[in-house]
Coordinates of C-alpha atoms and ligand atoms in Angstrom, one line a residue:
K1 CA 102.8 -82.3 147.7
F2 CA 102.4 -85.3 150.0
F3 CA 106.0 -85.0 151.0
I4 CA 105.5 -81.3 152.1
L5 CA 102.3 -82.1 154.0
W6 CA 104.2 -84.9 155.7
C7 CA 107.0 -82.4 156.6
L8 CA 104.6 -79.9 158.0
N9 CA 103.3 -82.6 160.3
I10 CA 106.6 -83.4 161.8
N11 CA 106.8 -82.0 165.3
T12 CA 110.2 -82.7 166.7
R13 CA 112.8 -79.9 166.3
L14 CA 115.4 -82.4 165.3
M15 CA 113.4 -83.8 162.5
K16 CA 112.7 -80.3 161.2
K17 CA 116.4 -79.4 161.3
A18 CA 117.4 -82.6 159.5
L19 CA 114.8 -81.9 156.9
F20 CA 116.0 -78.4 156.4
L21 CA 119.6 -79.6 155.9
L22 CA 118.3 -82.1 153.4
L23 CA 116.4 -79.6 151.4
L24 CA 119.0 -76.8 151.5
P25 CA 121.1 -78.1 148.6
L26 CA 118.0 -78.4 146.5
F27 CA 117.2 -74.8 147.2
F28 CA 120.7 -73.7 146.2
F29 CA 120.7 -75.8 143.2
S30 CA 117.6 -74.2 141.8
C31 CA 118.9 -70.6 142.6
N32 CA 122.2 -71.2 141.0
H33 CA 120.5 -72.7 138.0
K34 CA 118.4 -69.5 137.7
A35 CA 121.5 -67.3 138.1
D36 CA 123.3 -69.3 135.4
K37 CA 120.5 -68.8 133.0
E38 CA 120.4 -65.1 133.6
Q39 CA 124.1 -64.8 133.2
E40 CA 124.1 -67.0 130.1
I41 CA 123.4 -63.9 127.9
S42 CA 125.9 -61.3 128.7
I43 CA 126.2 -58.3 126.4
I44 CA 128.1 -55.1 126.9
P45 CA 126.9 -52.5 126.2
Q46 CA 123.5 -53.6 127.4
P47 CA 120.9 -53.6 124.6
V48 CA 117.6 -51.8 124.8
N49 CA 115.6 -55.0 124.8
L50 CA 116.8 -58.6 125.0
K51 CA 114.6 -61.7 125.0
K52 CA 116.0 -65.1 125.4
I53 CA 114.2 -67.8 123.4
S54 CA 114.6 -71.5 124.0
G55 CA 116.7 -73.4 121.6
S56 CA 119.8 -72.7 119.6
F57 CA 121.3 -72.3 116.1
N58 CA 124.0 -74.6 115.1
T59 CA 126.8 -73.2 112.9
D60 CA 127.3 -76.4 111.1
S61 CA 125.0 -75.5 108.3
L62 CA 126.1 -71.9 107.9
N63 CA 127.5 -71.4 104.5
V64 CA 125.6 -68.5 103.0
I65 CA 125.1 -64.9 104.1
F66 CA 122.1 -63.4 102.4
M67 CA 121.9 -59.7 101.7
G68 CA 118.3 -58.3 101.7
V69 CA 119.4 -55.3 99.7
D70 CA 122.1 -54.7 97.2
Q71 CA 124.1 -52.0 98.9
A72 CA 127.9 -51.5 98.9
A73 CA 128.0 -50.7 102.7
L74 CA 126.0 -53.7 103.5
F75 CA 128.2 -55.9 101.3
N76 CA 131.1 -54.6 103.4
V77 CA 129.5 -55.8 106.6
A78 CA 128.7 -59.1 105.0
M79 CA 132.4 -59.4 104.1
H80 CA 133.4 -58.7 107.7
C81 CA 131.0 -61.5 108.7
K82 CA 132.3 -63.9 106.1
T83 CA 136.0 -63.3 107.1
M84 CA 135.2 -63.7 110.8
F85 CA 133.3 -67.0 110.3
E86 CA 135.3 -68.8 107.6
P87 CA 138.5 -69.5 109.4
V88 CA 136.7 -70.7 112.5
L89 CA 134.1 -72.8 110.8
G90 CA 136.6 -74.2 108.3
H91 CA 134.4 -73.9 105.2
K92 CA 133.7 -71.2 102.6
I93 CA 130.8 -68.9 103.1
E94 CA 129.1 -67.3 100.1
I95 CA 127.5 -63.9 100.0
V96 CA 124.3 -63.8 97.9
K97 CA 121.3 -61.5 97.4
G98 CA 118.1 -62.8 99.0
T99 CA 115.9 -62.8 102.0
G100 CA 117.3 -65.9 103.8
K101 CA 117.0 -69.6 103.8
S102 CA 117.0 -72.2 106.6
G103 CA 120.3 -72.8 108.3
Q104 CA 121.8 -69.5 107.1
M105 CA 122.2 -65.9 108.0
V106 CA 120.5 -62.8 106.6
L107 CA 121.6 -59.2 106.8
D108 CA 119.1 -56.5 105.8
I109 CA 118.3 -52.8 106.1
D110 CA 115.1 -51.1 107.2
P111 CA 115.6 -47.3 107.4
D112 CA 112.6 -47.0 109.7
L113 CA 114.7 -48.4 112.5
G114 CA 117.0 -45.3 112.6
S115 CA 120.7 -44.8 112.2
E116 CA 122.9 -47.4 114.0
A117 CA 119.9 -49.3 115.3
Y118 CA 119.4 -53.0 114.7
L119 CA 117.3 -56.1 115.4
L120 CA 119.2 -59.3 116.0
T121 CA 117.2 -62.5 115.9
V122 CA 118.6 -65.9 116.3
N123 CA 116.2 -68.8 116.0
N124 CA 116.7 -72.5 115.4
N125 CA 117.3 -72.1 111.7
L126 CA 118.2 -68.5 111.0
I127 CA 120.3 -65.6 112.2
S128 CA 118.9 -62.3 111.1
I129 CA 120.3 -58.9 111.6
I130 CA 118.3 -55.9 110.3
G131 CA 119.9 -52.5 110.7
G132 CA 118.5 -49.0 110.3
D133 CA 121.6 -48.6 108.2
A134 CA 124.7 -50.7 107.4
A135 CA 126.3 -49.3 110.6
G136 CA 123.3 -50.8 112.6
V137 CA 123.9 -54.2 111.0
F138 CA 127.6 -53.9 111.9
W139 CA 126.8 -53.2 115.5
G140 CA 124.4 -56.1 115.4
I141 CA 127.3 -58.3 114.4
Q142 CA 129.4 -57.0 117.3
T143 CA 126.5 -58.1 119.6
L144 CA 126.3 -61.5 117.9
K145 CA 130.0 -62.0 118.6
Q146 CA 129.3 -61.8 122.3
L147 CA 126.9 -64.7 121.9
L148 CA 129.6 -66.9 120.4
P149 CA 132.2 -68.9 122.4
P150 CA 135.0 -66.5 123.5
D151 CA 137.5 -68.8 121.6
F152 CA 135.8 -67.6 118.4
E153 CA 137.9 -64.4 118.9
K154 CA 141.1 -66.3 118.3
G155 CA 140.0 -66.8 114.7
I156 CA 141.2 -70.4 114.5
R157 CA 139.3 -73.6 113.5
M158 CA 136.7 -74.7 116.0
D159 CA 134.1 -77.5 115.9
A160 CA 130.6 -76.3 115.0
F161 CA 128.9 -74.7 118.0
D162 CA 125.5 -73.6 119.1
I163 CA 124.4 -70.0 119.3
P164 CA 121.6 -69.4 121.8
C165 CA 118.2 -68.3 120.3
I166 CA 117.5 -64.7 121.2
A167 CA 115.7 -61.6 120.0
I168 CA 117.4 -58.2 120.5
E169 CA 116.2 -54.7 119.7
D170 CA 118.9 -52.1 120.1
E171 CA 120.0 -48.6 119.3
P172 CA 122.5 -46.2 120.9
R173 CA 121.5 -43.6 123.4
F174 CA 124.0 -41.0 122.1
V175 CA 125.1 -40.3 118.5
Y176 CA 128.7 -39.4 119.7
R177 CA 130.5 -42.1 121.5
G178 CA 134.2 -41.2 121.3
M179 CA 137.6 -42.4 122.3
H180 CA 140.6 -40.1 121.9
L181 CA 144.2 -41.0 121.5
D182 CA 147.2 -38.7 121.8
V183 CA 150.0 -39.8 119.4
C184 CA 152.2 -36.8 120.1
R185 CA 153.6 -37.4 123.5
H186 CA 154.3 -40.9 122.4
F187 CA 153.9 -42.2 118.9
F188 CA 152.0 -45.3 118.0
A189 CA 152.6 -47.3 114.8
V190 CA 149.9 -47.7 112.2
E191 CA 149.1 -51.3 113.3
D192 CA 148.7 -50.1 116.9
V193 CA 146.3 -47.4 115.9
K194 CA 144.3 -50.0 114.0
S195 CA 144.3 -52.2 117.1
Y196 CA 143.0 -49.2 119.1
I197 CA 140.2 -48.9 116.5
D198 CA 139.4 -52.6 117.0
L199 CA 138.8 -51.8 120.7
L200 CA 136.4 -49.1 119.7
V201 CA 134.5 -51.6 117.5
L202 CA 134.2 -54.2 120.2
H203 CA 132.6 -51.6 122.6
K204 CA 130.4 -49.9 119.9
F205 CA 132.2 -46.5 120.0
N206 CA 131.8 -44.6 116.7
I207 CA 134.2 -41.7 116.9
F208 CA 138.0 -41.8 117.1
H209 CA 139.4 -38.4 118.1
W210 CA 143.0 -38.5 116.8
H211 CA 145.2 -35.9 118.6
L212 CA 147.9 -35.4 115.9
T213 CA 149.8 -32.3 116.8
D214 CA 151.3 -31.0 120.1
D215 CA 154.3 -29.4 121.7
Q216 CA 156.2 -32.7 121.8
G217 CA 155.6 -33.8 118.2
W218 CA 153.8 -33.0 114.9
R219 CA 152.7 -36.4 113.6
I220 CA 151.0 -35.9 110.2
E221 CA 152.7 -35.3 106.9
I222 CA 151.7 -32.0 105.3
K223 CA 153.0 -31.9 101.7
K224 CA 153.2 -28.1 101.6
Y225 CA 155.2 -27.8 104.8
P226 CA 157.7 -30.7 104.9
L227 CA 159.6 -29.3 107.8
L228 CA 156.6 -30.0 110.1
T229 CA 157.6 -33.6 110.0
E230 CA 161.3 -33.3 109.1
I231 CA 161.9 -31.2 112.2
G232 CA 158.6 -31.1 114.1
A233 CA 158.2 -34.9 114.4
Y234 CA 161.3 -35.4 116.4
R235 CA 162.5 -34.4 119.8
D236 CA 166.1 -34.6 121.1
E237 CA 165.2 -36.5 124.3
T238 CA 162.3 -37.1 126.7
V239 CA 162.0 -36.1 130.3
I240 CA 161.9 -39.1 132.7
G241 CA 158.7 -39.5 134.7
R242 CA 156.6 -36.5 135.7
N243 CA 159.0 -33.7 134.7
S244 CA 161.7 -35.0 137.0
G245 CA 164.4 -32.8 135.5
E246 CA 166.2 -35.8 134.3
Y247 CA 166.2 -36.7 130.6
D248 CA 166.8 -40.0 128.8
S249 CA 169.2 -38.6 126.1
K250 CA 167.4 -40.6 123.4
P251 CA 166.0 -38.9 120.3
Y252 CA 162.4 -39.8 119.9
G253 CA 159.8 -39.3 117.1
G254 CA 157.8 -40.5 114.2
Y255 CA 154.9 -39.5 112.0
Y256 CA 152.2 -40.8 109.7
T257 CA 152.7 -40.3 105.9
Q258 CA 149.6 -39.2 104.1
E259 CA 149.3 -42.8 102.6
E260 CA 149.3 -44.2 106.1
I261 CA 146.7 -41.7 107.2
K262 CA 144.5 -42.7 104.3
D263 CA 145.0 -46.3 105.1
I264 CA 143.9 -45.8 108.8
V265 CA 140.9 -43.6 107.7
A266 CA 139.8 -46.3 105.4
Y267 CA 140.2 -49.0 108.1
A268 CA 138.1 -47.0 110.5
E269 CA 135.4 -46.1 107.9
D270 CA 135.2 -49.8 107.0
R271 CA 134.2 -50.3 110.6
F272 CA 131.7 -47.4 110.8
I273 CA 134.1 -45.3 112.9
T274 CA 134.6 -41.6 112.0
I275 CA 138.0 -40.2 112.7
I276 CA 138.1 -36.6 113.9
P277 CA 141.6 -35.2 113.4
E278 CA 142.9 -32.6 115.9
I279 CA 145.3 -29.9 114.8
E280 CA 146.1 -27.9 117.9
M281 CA 146.0 -24.1 117.8
P282 CA 146.9 -21.5 119.0
G283 CA 148.6 -23.4 121.9
H284 CA 150.4 -26.7 122.2
S285 CA 152.1 -25.7 119.0
L286 CA 155.9 -25.8 119.8
A287 CA 156.6 -28.6 117.4
A288 CA 155.2 -26.5 114.5
L289 CA 157.0 -23.4 115.6
A290 CA 160.3 -25.4 115.8
A291 CA 159.8 -26.1 112.1
Y292 CA 158.5 -22.6 111.1
P293 CA 159.7 -20.2 113.7
E294 CA 158.3 -17.2 111.8
L295 CA 154.9 -18.2 113.0
G296 CA 155.6 -17.5 116.7
C297 CA 155.6 -14.0 118.3
T298 CA 159.3 -13.9 119.0
G299 CA 160.5 -15.6 115.8
G300 CA 162.3 -18.3 117.8
P301 CA 164.5 -20.3 117.7
Y302 CA 162.2 -22.9 119.1
S303 CA 162.7 -26.6 119.7
V304 CA 160.3 -29.5 120.0
A305 CA 159.4 -29.9 123.6
T306 CA 161.2 -32.6 125.6
K307 CA 159.0 -32.3 128.8
W308 CA 155.3 -32.2 129.6
G309 CA 153.1 -29.2 130.3
V310 CA 151.9 -25.9 128.9
F311 CA 154.3 -23.6 127.0
D312 CA 154.3 -19.9 126.5
D313 CA 155.3 -20.0 122.8
V314 CA 152.2 -20.4 120.7
F315 CA 151.0 -19.3 117.2
C316 CA 151.1 -15.5 116.6
P317 CA 147.6 -14.2 115.6
G318 CA 149.2 -10.8 114.8
N319 CA 150.9 -12.4 111.8
E320 CA 148.8 -13.0 108.6
E321 CA 151.3 -15.8 107.7
T322 CA 150.0 -17.8 110.6
F323 CA 146.5 -17.9 109.1
E324 CA 147.8 -18.6 105.7
F325 CA 149.9 -21.5 107.1
L326 CA 147.0 -23.0 109.1
E327 CA 144.5 -22.6 106.2
N328 CA 146.9 -24.5 104.0
V329 CA 147.3 -27.2 106.6
I330 CA 143.5 -27.4 107.0
D331 CA 143.2 -27.8 103.2
E332 CA 145.3 -31.0 103.3
I333 CA 143.6 -32.2 106.4
C334 CA 140.1 -31.8 104.8
L335 CA 141.3 -34.0 101.8
L336 CA 142.7 -36.7 104.2
F337 CA 139.5 -36.8 106.3
P338 CA 136.8 -36.3 103.8
N339 CA 134.1 -38.0 105.9
S340 CA 134.6 -36.2 109.1
P341 CA 132.0 -33.5 109.6
Y342 CA 134.4 -31.9 112.1
I343 CA 138.0 -30.7 112.4
H344 CA 139.1 -30.4 116.1
I345 CA 141.3 -27.3 116.4
G346 CA 142.2 -27.6 120.1
G347 CA 142.1 -24.2 121.6
D348 CA 143.1 -25.4 125.1
E349 CA 145.8 -24.2 127.4
S350 CA 147.1 -21.3 125.3
P351 CA 149.0 -18.8 127.5
K352 CA 148.7 -15.1 126.6
T353 CA 152.3 -14.3 127.8
R354 CA 153.8 -13.7 124.3
W355 CA 150.7 -12.0 122.8
L356 CA 150.8 -9.4 125.6
Q357 CA 154.4 -8.5 124.6
C358 CA 154.0 -8.8 120.8
E359 CA 153.6 -5.7 118.6
K360 CA 151.8 -7.5 115.9
C361 CA 149.3 -8.9 118.4
K362 CA 148.8 -5.5 119.8
N363 CA 148.1 -4.2 116.3
R364 CA 145.6 -7.0 115.7
I365 CA 143.8 -6.2 118.9
E366 CA 143.6 -2.5 117.9
N367 CA 142.7 -3.0 114.3
E368 CA 140.0 -5.6 115.0
G369 CA 138.6 -3.5 117.9
L370 CA 139.2 -6.4 120.4
A371 CA 139.1 -5.8 124.1
D372 CA 142.1 -7.9 125.2
T373 CA 144.1 -11.1 124.5
H374 CA 141.1 -13.2 125.5
E375 CA 139.1 -11.7 122.6
L376 CA 142.2 -12.3 120.5
Q377 CA 142.0 -16.0 121.3
S378 CA 138.3 -15.9 120.2
Y379 CA 139.3 -13.9 117.1
F380 CA 141.8 -16.7 116.3
I381 CA 139.3 -19.5 116.8
K382 CA 136.4 -17.7 115.0
R383 CA 138.6 -17.0 112.0
M384 CA 139.6 -20.6 111.7
A385 CA 136.0 -21.8 112.3
D386 CA 134.9 -19.6 109.4
Y387 CA 137.6 -21.0 107.1
I388 CA 136.7 -24.6 108.1
K389 CA 133.1 -23.8 107.5
S390 CA 133.9 -22.7 104.0
K391 CA 135.3 -26.2 103.5
G392 CA 132.0 -27.7 104.5
K393 CA 133.0 -28.8 108.0
S394 CA 132.7 -27.4 111.5
I395 CA 135.0 -27.1 114.4
I396 CA 135.3 -28.8 117.7
G397 CA 137.4 -27.1 120.4
W398 CA 138.2 -27.7 124.1
D399 CA 136.2 -25.7 126.5
E400 CA 138.7 -22.8 126.5
I401 CA 137.2 -21.8 123.1
L402 CA 134.4 -20.2 125.2
E403 CA 136.9 -17.6 126.2
G404 CA 136.1 -14.2 124.7
G405 CA 133.0 -15.5 122.8
L406 CA 132.2 -18.7 121.0
A407 CA 132.4 -19.1 117.2
N408 CA 129.0 -19.6 115.6
N409 CA 129.0 -23.3 114.7
A410 CA 131.5 -24.5 117.3
T411 CA 131.0 -27.7 119.2
V412 CA 132.5 -27.6 122.7
M413 CA 134.4 -30.5 124.2
S414 CA 134.0 -30.0 128.0
W415 CA 137.1 -31.3 129.8
R416 CA 137.7 -29.0 132.7
G417 CA 134.7 -30.4 134.5
E418 CA 131.2 -30.0 133.1
E419 CA 130.8 -26.2 133.5
G420 CA 132.0 -25.4 130.0
G421 CA 129.7 -27.9 128.5
I422 CA 126.7 -26.6 130.5
A423 CA 127.5 -23.0 129.5
A424 CA 127.8 -23.9 125.8
A425 CA 124.6 -26.0 125.8
K426 CA 122.7 -23.1 127.4
M427 CA 124.0 -20.9 124.6
G428 CA 122.6 -23.4 122.1
H429 CA 125.9 -25.0 121.1
D430 CA 126.5 -28.7 120.6
V431 CA 128.6 -30.3 123.4
I432 CA 130.7 -33.4 123.9
M433 CA 131.2 -34.2 127.5
C434 CA 134.6 -35.5 128.7
P435 CA 135.1 -34.1 132.2
N436 CA 138.6 -35.0 133.4
E437 CA 137.3 -36.4 136.7
V438 CA 135.5 -39.2 134.9
C439 CA 136.7 -39.4 131.3
Y440 CA 140.5 -39.1 131.6
F441 CA 141.8 -42.6 131.2
D442 CA 145.4 -41.4 131.8
H443 CA 144.3 -41.3 135.5
Y444 CA 144.9 -44.1 137.9
Q445 CA 142.2 -46.8 138.1
S446 CA 143.3 -48.2 141.5
K447 CA 144.1 -46.5 144.8
D448 CA 147.1 -48.7 145.2
T449 CA 149.2 -46.5 142.9
E450 CA 152.4 -48.1 144.1
N451 CA 151.5 -51.2 142.2
E452 CA 150.3 -49.4 139.1
P453 CA 152.2 -48.1 136.1
L454 CA 153.0 -44.4 136.4
A455 CA 149.9 -42.4 135.5
F456 CA 148.9 -38.7 135.4
G457 CA 147.3 -38.8 138.8
G458 CA 143.7 -38.8 139.9
F459 CA 141.5 -41.8 140.4
T460 CA 138.9 -43.0 138.0
D461 CA 137.6 -46.5 138.3
C462 CA 134.8 -48.3 136.4
E463 CA 132.3 -47.6 139.2
K464 CA 132.9 -43.8 138.9
I465 CA 132.5 -43.9 135.2
Y466 CA 129.4 -46.1 135.4
S467 CA 127.6 -43.8 137.7
W468 CA 128.3 -40.7 135.6
S469 CA 125.5 -39.1 133.6
P470 CA 126.7 -37.2 130.4
I471 CA 123.6 -35.0 130.8
P472 CA 124.1 -32.6 133.7
S473 CA 121.0 -32.3 135.8
D474 CA 120.7 -28.5 135.5
L475 CA 119.9 -28.6 131.8
N476 CA 116.3 -28.4 130.5
E477 CA 115.2 -30.8 127.8
N478 CA 116.1 -28.5 125.0
Q479 CA 119.5 -27.8 126.4
A480 CA 120.1 -31.4 127.1
S481 CA 119.5 -32.3 123.5
R482 CA 122.7 -30.4 122.7
I483 CA 124.8 -33.0 124.5
L484 CA 125.8 -35.2 121.6
G485 CA 127.5 -37.7 123.8
G486 CA 130.7 -38.3 125.6
Q487 CA 134.3 -39.3 125.1
A488 CA 137.2 -40.7 127.0
N489 CA 140.6 -39.1 126.5
L490 CA 143.9 -41.0 126.5
W491 CA 146.9 -38.6 126.9
T492 CA 150.1 -40.5 126.5
E493 CA 152.8 -38.7 128.5
Y494 CA 153.3 -41.8 130.5
I495 CA 152.0 -44.4 128.0
L496 CA 154.7 -45.9 125.7
D497 CA 153.2 -48.8 124.0
L498 CA 150.0 -50.6 122.9
D499 CA 150.1 -53.0 125.8
H500 CA 149.9 -50.0 128.2
I501 CA 147.2 -48.4 126.1
E502 CA 145.1 -51.5 126.5
Y503 CA 145.7 -51.6 130.2
M504 CA 144.5 -48.0 130.6
V505 CA 141.4 -48.3 128.6
L506 CA 140.3 -51.9 129.4
P507 CA 137.9 -52.4 131.0
R508 CA 137.1 -48.7 131.6
M509 CA 135.8 -48.2 128.1
A510 CA 133.4 -51.1 128.7
A511 CA 131.9 -49.1 131.6
L512 CA 131.8 -45.9 129.4
S513 CA 130.2 -47.9 126.5
E514 CA 127.2 -48.7 128.7
V515 CA 126.9 -45.0 129.7
L516 CA 127.0 -43.8 126.1
W517 CA 125.1 -46.7 124.4
S518 CA 122.6 -48.1 126.8
Q519 CA 119.4 -46.6 128.1
P520 CA 119.7 -45.2 131.7
D521 CA 117.0 -47.5 133.0
K522 CA 119.1 -50.5 131.9
L523 CA 122.2 -49.5 133.8
N524 CA 123.0 -51.6 136.8
Y525 CA 126.6 -51.7 138.2
D526 CA 126.3 -55.1 139.9
I527 CA 125.1 -56.7 136.7
F528 CA 127.7 -54.9 134.7
V529 CA 130.5 -56.3 136.9
K530 CA 129.1 -59.8 136.4
K531 CA 128.9 -59.3 132.7
L532 CA 132.5 -58.0 132.8
Q533 CA 133.6 -61.5 134.0
N534 CA 132.3 -62.7 130.7
L535 CA 133.7 -59.9 128.5
T536 CA 137.1 -60.4 129.9
K537 CA 137.1 -63.9 128.4
Y538 CA 136.8 -62.2 125.1
Y539 CA 139.7 -59.9 126.1
D540 CA 141.7 -62.9 127.0
A541 CA 141.0 -64.7 123.7
R542 CA 142.2 -61.6 121.9
G543 CA 145.3 -61.4 124.1
Y544 CA 144.4 -58.0 125.5
N545 CA 146.3 -56.6 128.5
Y546 CA 143.4 -55.3 130.7
A547 CA 143.4 -54.0 134.3
K548 CA 142.2 -56.7 136.7
N549 CA 141.5 -54.5 139.7
Ligands
LIG601 C1 145.3 -31.5 129.7 S1 142.8 -31.9 128.1 C2 145.6 -31.4 128.4 C3 146.6 -32.3 127.7 C4 147.3 -33.1 128.8 C5 146.4 -33.7 129.8 C6 146.9 -34.6 130.8 C7 143.5 -30.9 127.3 C8 142.7 -30.2 126.4 N1 144.8 -30.7 127.5 O1 147.5 -31.5 127.0 O2 148.0 -34.2 128.1 O3 145.8 -32.6 130.4 O4 145.9 -35.2 131.5

């Protein structure tokens, strides 16, 4: 105080200047210190409420995880926790029933919190995670991981460390937070798919949309139709680049056996991620037609596509056998994905060229009293939707399923912009938003495309994703409630391996995770970018190949 008064009494300009220079570093020191403190807690996606408390919890004493309730799903989560801590702390951790004890960790469930919600509290002597359900506890653990040193991610022995005391209340904004992966244009091994699922976990996505069939390959074993994989899973060669006209002369293919599918489904389920399988119809079906040519309008012969695009040969809806085939396929799919409430049946980019020429299709149009081939498309989708409904599930389709009238319980995935989604929501249908401008992660993320790996085109960077709102402004509250959430799609025409997958989705999925999980009033791009500096340390520790631009 005296010092300041003395300063104020100094008259000469020189003295004032000298004093200013003297005090400047002090000022900066205090600002930086404050910034450091704010940055200390960096969590993506941003929680609903986060309160830093003084002090820390030391992991030295952590050797028991208490479970507040005896529940198989919670035990699962406790096991995840045990297996993540044990190798790093270098001692055994027991899982026991109980409400917690000093120096330990407790996991519990309080259904009043709601699905996927959690409270995470770290104080000097206890880590507590209470979830609305086991999924909530699991997401709480993902948050906890971001409070641990990044090296923890390496899963190797570390000295005991401090976890900052904190109180977090959190729940997702949207129930549907999806990531899609096309395994048809290029095939990814079981371990790669599991690694992709790990990326979803880290960013609190809960849906994996698995695009399993397309023109360039049928990738799932169907016992009743072995040719689907014997023939349909392989192509003779692949076009180079963007349909350059030149081919690589290398046979390419692969598929997942039903055992492998079950293994991946269990892996995802264990991590509270639902897999929605996509079986494309009526278009993008050349691989299936190559195996069973009688299901196409011309009868073939067909071959598995070797280039990208949209093909005229699609399933023939004039032929009863087509529906018998697809229903049998769906029967096996339902058994393989028992927990998915949805089957995605594609519906996109299905040219009407063959149908217009096909006698059987013309008969179908006449006998069913349909106006044209657009209504024939809708007949196709509605018939499959009814069948899938009889199996206790409902369909999702790309926004083309609006064509000629929407099936009763269809959920629309809006990809050609937001218009399809807006129309569907106004008609009272559920909607998942993935407009290609924002949600197509096969697009470039830098304008310097020369120095980027070949991509589909476009330009979608984190900032664009971050400023996107999944709820279009022209929907009223009731219509807006139909938007279940959003999804990023990863089409793999130009993506050949896991390394490249990581590059295309990281860190864009971090930006999308905040859009889908966090409350809109908590979104701040500048803060997000700062937090990203921290998250990339975790990416580094896991050895991820992420985009640095
Ligand atoms: C459109 S999105 C497609 C895919 C392509 C993708 C390339 C959609 C329903 N169909 O078949 O791979 O564009 O970005």
